[in-house]
PDB file of C-alpha atoms in Angstrom:
ATOM      1  CA  MET L  15     -24.609  -0.082 102.190  1.00  0.00           C
ATOM      2  CA  ALA L  16     -24.032   3.136 102.463  1.00  0.00           C
ATOM      3  CA  THR L  17     -26.090   5.744 100.399  1.00  0.00           C
ATOM      4  CA  PRO L  18     -23.327   7.482  98.434  1.00  0.00           C
ATOM      5  CA  TYR L  19     -23.956  11.118  97.476  1.00  0.00           C
ATOM      6  CA  PHE L  20     -23.197  10.468  93.889  1.00  0.00           C
ATOM      7  CA  SER L  21     -24.603   7.455  91.600  1.00  0.00           C
ATOM      8  CA  ILE L  22     -21.888   7.948  87.640  1.00  0.00           C
ATOM      9  CA  ILE L  23     -23.514   5.410  84.955  1.00  0.00           C
ATOM     10  CA  VAL L  24     -21.161   4.828  82.383  1.00  0.00           C
ATOM     11  CA  THR L  25     -22.950   3.225  78.863  1.00  0.00           C
ATOM     12  CA  THR L  26     -20.350   1.228  76.719  1.00  0.00           C
ATOM     13  CA  HIS L  27     -20.977  -0.236  73.221  1.00  0.00           C
ATOM     14  CA  GLN L  28     -17.425  -2.754  73.062  1.00  0.00           C
ATOM     15  CA  ARG L  29     -14.837  -0.694  73.497  1.00  0.00           C
ATOM     16  CA  PRO L  30     -12.475  -1.931  76.575  1.00  0.00           C
ATOM     17  CA  GLN L  31      -9.603   0.585  76.293  1.00  0.00           C
ATOM     18  CA  LEU L  32     -11.735   3.641  75.723  1.00  0.00           C
ATOM     19  CA  LEU L  33     -14.165   2.087  79.305  1.00  0.00           C
ATOM     20  CA  ALA L  34     -10.238   1.774  80.842  1.00  0.00           C
ATOM     21  CA  ARG L  35      -9.769   5.723  80.554  1.00  0.00           C
ATOM     22  CA  ALA L  36     -13.446   6.961  81.755  1.00  0.00           C
ATOM     23  CA  LEU L  37     -13.845   4.663  84.658  1.00  0.00           C
ATOM     24  CA  THR L  38     -10.011   5.578  85.604  1.00  0.00           C
ATOM     25  CA  SER L  39     -10.708   9.060  85.957  1.00  0.00           C
ATOM     26  CA  VAL L  40     -13.561   8.806  88.424  1.00  0.00           C
ATOM     27  CA  ARG L  41     -11.451   6.548  90.723  1.00  0.00           C
ATOM     28  CA  ALA L  42      -8.292   9.324  89.906  1.00  0.00           C
ATOM     29  CA  ASN L  43     -11.242  11.921  91.862  1.00  0.00           C
ATOM     30  CA  SER L  44     -10.516  13.531  94.779  1.00  0.00           C
ATOM     31  CA  LEU L  45     -13.568  12.332  95.624  1.00  0.00           C
ATOM     32  CA  ASP L  46     -14.520   9.429  96.412  1.00  0.00           C
ATOM     33  CA  ASP L  47     -18.129   8.908  97.948  1.00  0.00           C
ATOM     34  CA  HIS L  48     -19.944   7.082  95.035  1.00  0.00           C
ATOM     35  CA  GLU L  49     -20.879   3.924  93.542  1.00  0.00           C
ATOM     36  CA  ILE L  50     -20.452   2.987  89.900  1.00  0.00           C
ATOM     37  CA  ILE L  51     -22.552   1.568  87.672  1.00  0.00           C
ATOM     38  CA  VAL L  52     -21.577   0.132  84.411  1.00  0.00           C
ATOM     39  CA  VAL L  53     -23.947  -0.957  82.325  1.00  0.00           C
ATOM     40  CA  ALA L  54     -22.994  -2.611  78.592  1.00  0.00           C
ATOM     41  CA  ASP L  55     -25.854  -3.084  75.843  1.00  0.00           C
ATOM     42  CA  THR L  56     -23.158  -6.373  74.568  1.00  0.00           C
ATOM     43  CA  LEU L  57     -20.318  -8.289  76.060  1.00  0.00           C
ATOM     44  CA  ASP L  58     -16.810  -9.120  74.757  1.00  0.00           C
ATOM     45  CA  ALA L  59     -14.091 -10.521  76.830  1.00  0.00           C
ATOM     46  CA  ALA L  60     -11.728  -7.178  77.532  1.00  0.00           C
ATOM     47  CA  THR L  61     -14.617  -4.756  78.345  1.00  0.00           C
ATOM     48  CA  LEU L  62     -15.196  -8.450  81.136  1.00  0.00           C
ATOM     49  CA  GLN L  63     -11.764  -8.142  81.911  1.00  0.00           C
ATOM     50  CA  VAL L  64     -11.584  -3.918  82.400  1.00  0.00           C
ATOM     51  CA  ALA L  65     -14.789  -4.236  84.595  1.00  0.00           C
ATOM     52  CA  ALA L  66     -13.460  -6.728  86.578  1.00  0.00           C
ATOM     53  CA  GLU L  67     -10.178  -4.392  87.422  1.00  0.00           C
ATOM     54  CA  HIS L  68     -12.504  -1.507  88.272  1.00  0.00           C
ATOM     55  CA  LEU L  69     -15.248  -1.591  89.605  1.00  0.00           C
ATOM     56  CA  GLN L  70     -15.496  -1.827  94.388  1.00  0.00           C
ATOM     57  CA  ASP L  71     -17.530  -3.779  96.291  1.00  0.00           C
ATOM     58  CA  GLN L  72     -19.999  -0.989  95.837  1.00  0.00           C
ATOM     59  CA  ASP L  73     -20.074  -0.330  92.299  1.00  0.00           C
ATOM     60  CA  THR L  74     -22.399  -2.153  89.802  1.00  0.00           C
ATOM     61  CA  PHE L  75     -21.790  -4.132  86.330  1.00  0.00           C
ATOM     62  CA  ILE L  76     -24.868  -4.937  84.113  1.00  0.00           C
ATOM     63  CA  LYS L  77     -25.299  -6.215  80.018  1.00  0.00           C
ATOM     64  CA  ARG L  78     -28.140  -6.501  79.046  1.00  0.00           C
ATOM     65  CA  THR L  79     -29.883  -7.588  76.583  1.00  0.00           C
ATOM     66  CA  GLY L  80     -31.784  -6.083  73.405  1.00  0.00           C
ATOM     67  CA  LYS L  81     -31.864  -2.697  70.929  1.00  0.00           C
ATOM     68  CA  PRO L  82     -27.962  -1.779  71.329  1.00  0.00           C
ATOM     69  CA  GLY L  83     -27.528   2.278  72.118  1.00  0.00           C
ATOM     70  CA  PRO L  84     -26.984   4.280  75.069  1.00  0.00           C
ATOM     71  CA  ALA L  85     -30.719   5.756  76.224  1.00  0.00           C
ATOM     72  CA  LEU L  86     -31.014   2.125  77.268  1.00  0.00           C
ATOM     73  CA  SER L  87     -28.489   1.511  78.701  1.00  0.00           C
ATOM     74  CA  ARG L  88     -29.145   4.933  80.754  1.00  0.00           C
ATOM     75  CA  ASN L  89     -32.051   3.962  80.884  1.00  0.00           C
ATOM     76  CA  MET L  90     -31.338   1.096  82.879  1.00  0.00           C
ATOM     77  CA  GLY L  91     -28.496   2.396  85.359  1.00  0.00           C
ATOM     78  CA  LEU L  92     -31.180   4.386  86.784  1.00  0.00           C
ATOM     79  CA  GLN L  93     -33.641   1.876  88.078  1.00  0.00           C
ATOM     80  CA  ALA L  94     -30.525   1.006  89.738  1.00  0.00           C
ATOM     81  CA  ALA L  95     -29.174   3.973  90.614  1.00  0.00           C
ATOM     82  CA  ARG L  96     -28.870   4.579  95.195  1.00  0.00           C
ATOM     83  CA  GLY L  97     -27.175   8.181  94.707  1.00  0.00           C
ATOM     84  CA  ARG L  98     -28.588  11.077  95.501  1.00  0.00           C
ATOM     85  CA  TYR L  99     -26.834  12.033  92.985  1.00  0.00           C
ATOM     86  CA  VAL L 100     -26.523  10.987  89.649  1.00  0.00           C
ATOM     87  CA  ILE L 101     -24.339  11.635  86.713  1.00  0.00           C
ATOM     88  CA  PHE L 102     -23.880  10.075  83.216  1.00  0.00           C
ATOM     89  CA  LEU L 103     -20.934   9.374  81.562  1.00  0.00           C
ATOM     90  CA  ASP L 104     -20.194   8.091  78.094  1.00  0.00           C
ATOM     91  CA  ASP L 105     -17.065   5.460  78.294  1.00  0.00           C
ATOM     92  CA  ASP L 106     -15.027   7.343  75.390  1.00  0.00           C
ATOM     93  CA  ASP L 107     -15.238  11.170  77.437  1.00  0.00           C
ATOM     94  CA  ALA L 108     -13.909  11.068  81.554  1.00  0.00           C
ATOM     95  CA  PHE L 109     -13.786  13.215  84.585  1.00  0.00           C
ATOM     96  CA  LEU L 110     -11.395  15.839  86.284  1.00  0.00           C
ATOM     97  CA  PRO L 111      -9.494  15.010  89.244  1.00  0.00           C
ATOM     98  CA  ASP L 112     -11.743  17.690  91.264  1.00  0.00           C
ATOM     99  CA  TYR L 113     -15.027  16.821  89.439  1.00  0.00           C
ATOM    100  CA  LEU L 114     -16.735  15.308  92.346  1.00  0.00           C
ATOM    101  CA  ALA L 115     -15.800  18.023  95.013  1.00  0.00           C
ATOM    102  CA  ASN L 116     -16.873  20.346  93.156  1.00  0.00           C
ATOM    103  CA  ALA L 117     -20.069  19.518  91.887  1.00  0.00           C
ATOM    104  CA  LYS L 118     -20.831  17.798  95.695  1.00  0.00           C
ATOM    105  CA  ARG L 119     -19.708  21.775  96.802  1.00  0.00           C
ATOM    106  CA  MET L 120     -22.464  23.499  93.969  1.00  0.00           C
ATOM    107  CA  THR L 121     -25.368  20.991  94.668  1.00  0.00           C
ATOM    108  CA  GLU L 122     -24.459  21.849  98.456  1.00  0.00           C
ATOM    109  CA  GLN L 123     -25.051  25.565  97.435  1.00  0.00           C
ATOM    110  CA  HIS L 124     -27.570  24.729  95.663  1.00  0.00           C
ATOM    111  CA  PRO L 125     -30.282  21.604  96.530  1.00  0.00           C
ATOM    112  CA  GLY L 126     -32.501  19.958  94.198  1.00  0.00           C
ATOM    113  CA  GLN L 127     -31.230  22.252  91.424  1.00  0.00           C
ATOM    114  CA  VAL L 128     -29.836  20.168  88.419  1.00  0.00           C
ATOM    115  CA  ILE L 129     -26.150  20.917  87.868  1.00  0.00           C
ATOM    116  CA  TYR L 130     -24.024  21.691  84.849  1.00  0.00           C
ATOM    117  CA  THR L 131     -20.793  23.137  84.205  1.00  0.00           C
ATOM    118  CA  ASN L 132     -17.782  23.581  81.745  1.00  0.00           C
ATOM    119  CA  TYR L 133     -16.295  21.103  79.850  1.00  0.00           C
ATOM    120  CA  ARG L 134     -12.663  20.467  77.981  1.00  0.00           C
ATOM    121  CA  VAL L 135     -13.091  18.725  74.652  1.00  0.00           C
ATOM    122  CA  VAL L 136     -10.169  16.368  73.571  1.00  0.00           C
ATOM    123  CA  GLN L 137      -9.514  16.105  70.466  1.00  0.00           C
ATOM    124  CA  GLU L 138      -6.977  13.133  69.499  1.00  0.00           C
ATOM    125  CA  ASP L 139      -7.124   9.771  66.702  1.00  0.00           C
ATOM    126  CA  ARG L 140      -8.667   6.588  68.248  1.00  0.00           C
ATOM    127  CA  GLN L 141      -6.314   4.131  65.738  1.00  0.00           C
ATOM    128  CA  VAL L 142      -3.047   5.610  67.221  1.00  0.00           C
ATOM    129  CA  ALA L 143      -1.068   3.184  69.966  1.00  0.00           C
ATOM    130  CA  GLN L 144      -0.394   5.962  73.205  1.00  0.00           C
ATOM    131  CA  ALA L 145      -1.766   8.393  71.576  1.00  0.00           C
ATOM    132  CA  GLN L 146      -1.490  12.121  72.505  1.00  0.00           C
ATOM    133  CA  PRO L 147      -4.193  14.481  72.463  1.00  0.00           C
ATOM    134  CA  ILE L 148      -4.339  16.937  68.578  1.00  0.00           C
ATOM    135  CA  LYS L 149      -6.131  19.623  70.232  1.00  0.00           C
ATOM    136  CA  VAL L 150      -6.844  20.671  73.564  1.00  0.00           C
ATOM    137  CA  SER L 151     -10.298  23.381  74.083  1.00  0.00           C
ATOM    138  CA  GLU L 152     -12.115  24.480  76.786  1.00  0.00           C
ATOM    139  CA  TYR L 153     -15.898  25.843  76.798  1.00  0.00           C
ATOM    140  CA  SER L 154     -17.227  28.149  78.813  1.00  0.00           C
ATOM    141  CA  VAL L 155     -21.183  27.770  78.935  1.00  0.00           C
ATOM    142  CA  ALA L 156     -21.852  30.041  81.257  1.00  0.00           C
ATOM    143  CA  GLN L 157     -23.774  33.154  79.207  1.00  0.00           C
ATOM    144  CA  MET L 158     -26.252  31.063  77.669  1.00  0.00           C
ATOM    145  CA  ASP L 159     -29.364  31.731  78.917  1.00  0.00           C
ATOM    146  CA  VAL L 160     -31.550  27.874  79.381  1.00  0.00           C
ATOM    147  CA  ASN L 161     -33.986  28.901  77.220  1.00  0.00           C
ATOM    148  CA  ALA L 162     -31.394  28.753  74.349  1.00  0.00           C
ATOM    149  CA  LEU L 163     -31.659  24.635  76.209  1.00  0.00           C
ATOM    150  CA  TYR L 164     -35.613  25.225  74.325  1.00  0.00           C
ATOM    151  CA  VAL L 165     -33.208  25.796  70.800  1.00  0.00           C
ATOM    152  CA  LYS L 166     -30.049  23.449  70.711  1.00  0.00           C
ATOM    153  CA  ASN L 167     -28.374  21.171  73.784  1.00  0.00           C
ATOM    154  CA  PHE L 168     -25.411  22.848  74.888  1.00  0.00           C
ATOM    155  CA  ILE L 169     -24.637  20.645  77.656  1.00  0.00           C
ATOM    156  CA  GLN L 170     -22.511  18.381  77.670  1.00  0.00           C
ATOM    157  CA  ASN L 171     -23.924  14.470  78.478  1.00  0.00           C
ATOM    158  CA  HIS L 172     -21.571  14.115  81.716  1.00  0.00           C
ATOM    159  CA  SER L 173     -20.779  17.688  82.765  1.00  0.00           C
ATOM    160  CA  ALA L 174     -24.908  17.699  84.355  1.00  0.00           C
ATOM    161  CA  VAL L 175     -25.409  16.970  87.640  1.00  0.00           C
ATOM    162  CA  PHE L 176     -29.212  15.251  88.329  1.00  0.00           C
ATOM    163  CA  PRO L 177     -31.233  15.475  91.984  1.00  0.00           C
ATOM    164  CA  ARG L 178     -32.183  12.005  92.343  1.00  0.00           C
ATOM    165  CA  GLU L 179     -35.386  12.766  92.915  1.00  0.00           C
ATOM    166  CA  ALA L 180     -35.842  15.004  89.580  1.00  0.00           C
ATOM    167  CA  VAL L 181     -34.908  11.404  87.084  1.00  0.00           C
ATOM    168  CA  LEU L 182     -36.765   9.196  88.881  1.00  0.00           C
ATOM    169  CA  GLY L 183     -40.217   7.641  87.030  1.00  0.00           C
ATOM    170  CA  ARG L 184     -38.048   9.236  84.351  1.00  0.00           C
ATOM    171  CA  GLN L 185     -36.259   7.534  80.477  1.00  0.00           C
ATOM    172  CA  GLN L 186     -34.326   8.519  78.102  1.00  0.00           C
ATOM    173  CA  ASP L 187     -35.782   8.275  74.158  1.00  0.00           C
ATOM    174  CA  PRO L 188     -34.443   4.743  72.638  1.00  0.00           C
ATOM    175  CA  HIS L 189     -36.032   5.733  68.861  1.00  0.00           C
ATOM    176  CA  LEU L 190     -34.319   8.865  69.083  1.00  0.00           C
ATOM    177  CA  SER L 191     -30.602   9.422  66.113  1.00  0.00           C
ATOM    178  CA  SER L 192     -28.422  10.922  68.921  1.00  0.00           C
ATOM    179  CA  LEU L 193     -30.420  13.575  70.217  1.00  0.00           C
ATOM    180  CA  ASP L 194     -31.892  10.933  73.652  1.00  0.00           C
ATOM    181  CA  ASP L 195     -29.727  13.248  75.626  1.00  0.00           C
ATOM    182  CA  TRP L 196     -30.855  16.377  75.353  1.00  0.00           C
ATOM    183  CA  ASP L 197     -34.573  15.143  75.229  1.00  0.00           C
ATOM    184  CA  PHE L 198     -34.217  13.789  78.116  1.00  0.00           C
ATOM    185  CA  LEU L 199     -32.522  17.609  79.965  1.00  0.00           C
ATOM    186  CA  LEU L 200     -35.582  18.928  78.133  1.00  0.00           C
ATOM    187  CA  ASN L 201     -37.854  16.573  80.314  1.00  0.00           C
ATOM    188  CA  VAL L 202     -36.556  17.020  83.732  1.00  0.00           C
ATOM    189  CA  ALA L 203     -35.932  21.208  82.849  1.00  0.00           C
ATOM    190  CA  SER L 204     -39.806  21.041  82.785  1.00  0.00           C
ATOM    191  CA  ASP L 205     -40.370  20.662  86.232  1.00  0.00           C
ATOM    192  CA  THR L 206     -36.817  21.336  88.125  1.00  0.00           C
ATOM    193  CA  PRO L 207     -34.944  24.753  87.802  1.00  0.00           C
ATOM    194  CA  PHE L 208     -31.318  24.751  86.030  1.00  0.00           C
ATOM    195  CA  THR L 209     -27.543  25.583  87.325  1.00  0.00           C
ATOM    196  CA  HIS L 210     -24.883  26.831  85.956  1.00  0.00           C
ATOM    197  CA  ALA L 211     -21.562  26.042  87.843  1.00  0.00           C
ATOM    198  CA  ASN L 212     -18.746  27.850  86.811  1.00  0.00           C
ATOM    199  CA  ILE L 213     -16.005  25.053  86.818  1.00  0.00           C
ATOM    200  CA  LEU L 214     -14.970  22.822  84.759  1.00  0.00           C
ATOM    201  CA  GLY L 215     -14.674  18.921  85.254  1.00  0.00           C
ATOM    202  CA  ALA L 216     -15.671  17.258  82.101  1.00  0.00           C
ATOM    203  CA  VAL L 217     -13.548  15.994  79.715  1.00  0.00           C
ATOM    204  CA  VAL L 218     -15.408  15.559  76.415  1.00  0.00           C
ATOM    205  CA  TYR L 219     -12.871  12.846  73.719  1.00  0.00           C
ATOM    206  CA  LYS L 220     -14.005  13.450  70.068  1.00  0.00           C
ATOM    207  CA  ASP L 221     -11.923  11.491  67.497  1.00  0.00           C
ATOM    208  CA  TYR L 222     -12.427  13.905  63.703  1.00  0.00           C
ATOM    209  CA  VAL L 223      -9.634  12.056  62.032  1.00  0.00           C
ATOM    210  CA  ASN L 224     -11.094   8.178  61.921  1.00  0.00           C
ATOM    211  CA  PRO L 225     -15.341   8.329  60.744  1.00  0.00           C
ATOM    212  CA  ASN L 226     -18.051   7.085  63.070  1.00  0.00           C
ATOM    213  CA  GLN L 227     -16.154   7.552  66.581  1.00  0.00           C
ATOM    214  CA  ARG L 228     -18.537   9.138  68.016  1.00  0.00           C
ATOM    215  CA  ARG L 229     -22.283   7.723  67.667  1.00  0.00           C
ATOM    216  CA  GLY L 230     -23.500  11.757  66.744  1.00  0.00           C
ATOM    217  CA  SER L 231     -21.274  11.131  63.486  1.00  0.00           C
ATOM    218  CA  SER L 232     -22.581   8.326  61.740  1.00  0.00           C
ATOM    219  CA  GLN L 233     -25.148   7.923  58.870  1.00  0.00           C
ATOM    220  CA  ALA L 234     -28.472   7.895  61.043  1.00  0.00           C
ATOM    221  CA  ALA L 235     -27.725  10.808  63.255  1.00  0.00           C
ATOM    222  CA  HIS L 236     -27.566  13.372  59.922  1.00  0.00           C
ATOM    223  CA  GLY L 237     -29.922  14.234  57.166  1.00  0.00           C
ATOM    224  CA  LEU L 238     -33.952  13.407  57.163  1.00  0.00           C
ATOM    225  CA  HIS L 239     -32.947  11.673  61.063  1.00  0.00           C
ATOM    226  CA  THR L 240     -31.971  14.948  62.815  1.00  0.00           C
ATOM    227  CA  VAL L 241     -34.139  17.032  61.523  1.00  0.00           C
ATOM    228  CA  SER L 242     -36.968  14.252  62.358  1.00  0.00           C
ATOM    229  CA  ASP L 243     -35.989  14.307  65.720  1.00  0.00           C
ATOM    230  CA  TYR L 244     -35.305  18.034  66.617  1.00  0.00           C
ATOM    231  CA  LEU L 245     -38.599  18.085  65.089  1.00  0.00           C
ATOM    232  CA  SER L 246     -40.560  15.195  67.492  1.00  0.00           C
ATOM    233  CA  ILE L 247     -38.920  17.000  70.928  1.00  0.00           C
ATOM    234  CA  TYR L 248     -39.776  20.112  69.056  1.00  0.00           C
ATOM    235  CA  LYS L 249     -42.561  18.885  70.185  1.00  0.00           C
ATOM    236  CA  LYS L 250     -43.051  17.237  73.006  1.00  0.00           C
ATOM    237  CA  TRP L 251     -41.417  20.192  74.477  1.00  0.00           C
ATOM    238  CA  PRO L 252     -42.909  23.116  73.872  1.00  0.00           C
ATOM    239  CA  ALA L 253     -41.344  26.269  73.427  1.00  0.00           C
ATOM    240  CA  PRO L 254     -41.415  28.478  76.467  1.00  0.00           C
ATOM    241  CA  THR L 255     -41.311  32.373  74.722  1.00  0.00           C
ATOM    242  CA  PRO L 256     -42.383  33.363  71.529  1.00  0.00           C
ATOM    243  CA  GLN L 257     -38.903  33.968  70.843  1.00  0.00           C
ATOM    244  CA  VAL L 258     -37.372  30.609  70.564  1.00  0.00           C
ATOM    245  CA  ARG L 259     -39.562  29.362  68.837  1.00  0.00           C
ATOM    246  CA  GLN L 260     -38.629  31.394  66.043  1.00  0.00           C
ATOM    247  CA  GLN L 261     -35.131  30.225  67.375  1.00  0.00           C
ATOM    248  CA  ARG L 262     -35.837  27.433  66.272  1.00  0.00           C
ATOM    249  CA  GLN L 263     -37.068  27.990  63.119  1.00  0.00           C
ATOM    250  CA  GLN L 264     -33.848  29.401  61.523  1.00  0.00           C
ATOM    251  CA  LEU L 265     -31.735  26.578  62.924  1.00  0.00           C
ATOM    252  CA  LEU L 266     -33.826  24.019  60.172  1.00  0.00           C
ATOM    253  CA  ALA L 267     -34.196  27.246  58.643  1.00  0.00           C
ATOM    254  CA  SER L 268     -29.759  27.345  58.393  1.00  0.00           C
ATOM    255  CA  ALA L 269     -30.046  23.105  57.932  1.00  0.00           C
ATOM    256  CA  GLY L 270     -31.547  23.723  54.705  1.00  0.00           C
ATOM    257  CA  GLN L 271     -35.270  23.060  56.661  1.00  0.00           C
ATOM    258  CA  SER L 272     -38.648  25.154  55.855  1.00  0.00           C
ATOM    259  CA  VAL L 273     -40.745  25.727  58.805  1.00  0.00           C
ATOM    260  CA  PRO L 274     -43.890  26.654  59.652  1.00  0.00           C
ATOM    261  CA  LEU L 275     -43.651  28.791  62.627  1.00  0.00           C
ATOM    262  CA  GLU L 276     -46.525  27.287  64.244  1.00  0.00           C
ATOM    263  CA  TRP L 277     -45.117  23.624  63.801  1.00  0.00           C
ATOM    264  CA  LEU L 278     -42.549  24.532  66.354  1.00  0.00           C
TER     265      LEU L 278
END
C-alpha cells in the first residue's frame, strides 16, 4: 500500500455516537491522502458498527487489552502508523473540512517541524438527543511563546501535526492522570522545532453541563493528582530559562501549592 501523507490516530472508549462524528469529520476533509487508525480500549457492538461503517481498506481498527485510557491507545496507534505525519484525534473531537489540506501545505513549508494550529471550542449538552451547540468560540495561539509550553499546555491534542520521524520510539505516559498529551509534546519539543500555523482546523467539543464527560474533569485529574502530575512533568522536562521556572512556581501557587523554586 502507498504511504499515506497523514496517519490519524483516533482513541475511543465506549462512545460510538461521538466516534461517528469524529470519523465523519475526517472523511469530510477535502484531502483524503490519509489512513485512520482507531484504537478502542474496550469493545461494544455499537463501536464496532461505527468502525465498520466509516473505515476503509487502508484504515485499521485495533481492540487492545490492558488498562483503559488514551495514552496506551495512542502508543499502540503510533506503532501501526505508516504516514509521513501523525495527528492524534480523541473520539469526542473533530476536524474542520479544510484542516488536512491546510496542514499539508504548512508541513511542506516547514518540513521536519511540528505544526500547531488555532482551534475552535464548541460547548454542548451530550445528554440531549440531536444536541445543538450551546456556545462556539475560536482561539488563536499565535501570540504564545513556545517556552510557555514548559509551564502549561496550550496546544490542543489534535491541533498538533507531528513528523513521523519525530515521534518514532516515543510513547505517552499512561501513569499520568490527564496530562499525557502535554508530557508527549514536551518530549518531542526536546529535539524538534515547533512552528505555529495561523490556520483553524481542530474542533474541541466540551460538555460543561453534565459532569465527568471528559477525562480532564474527573476527580483523578484534579487536586493532588494534578499537582503530582505537574511536578513529575516539571522534573522530567527542566525549565529552559529562570523565568519559566518562576512561572511554574507561580502557577502552582495559584492552585494553593507552595513549591520551592529549586524543585522546578
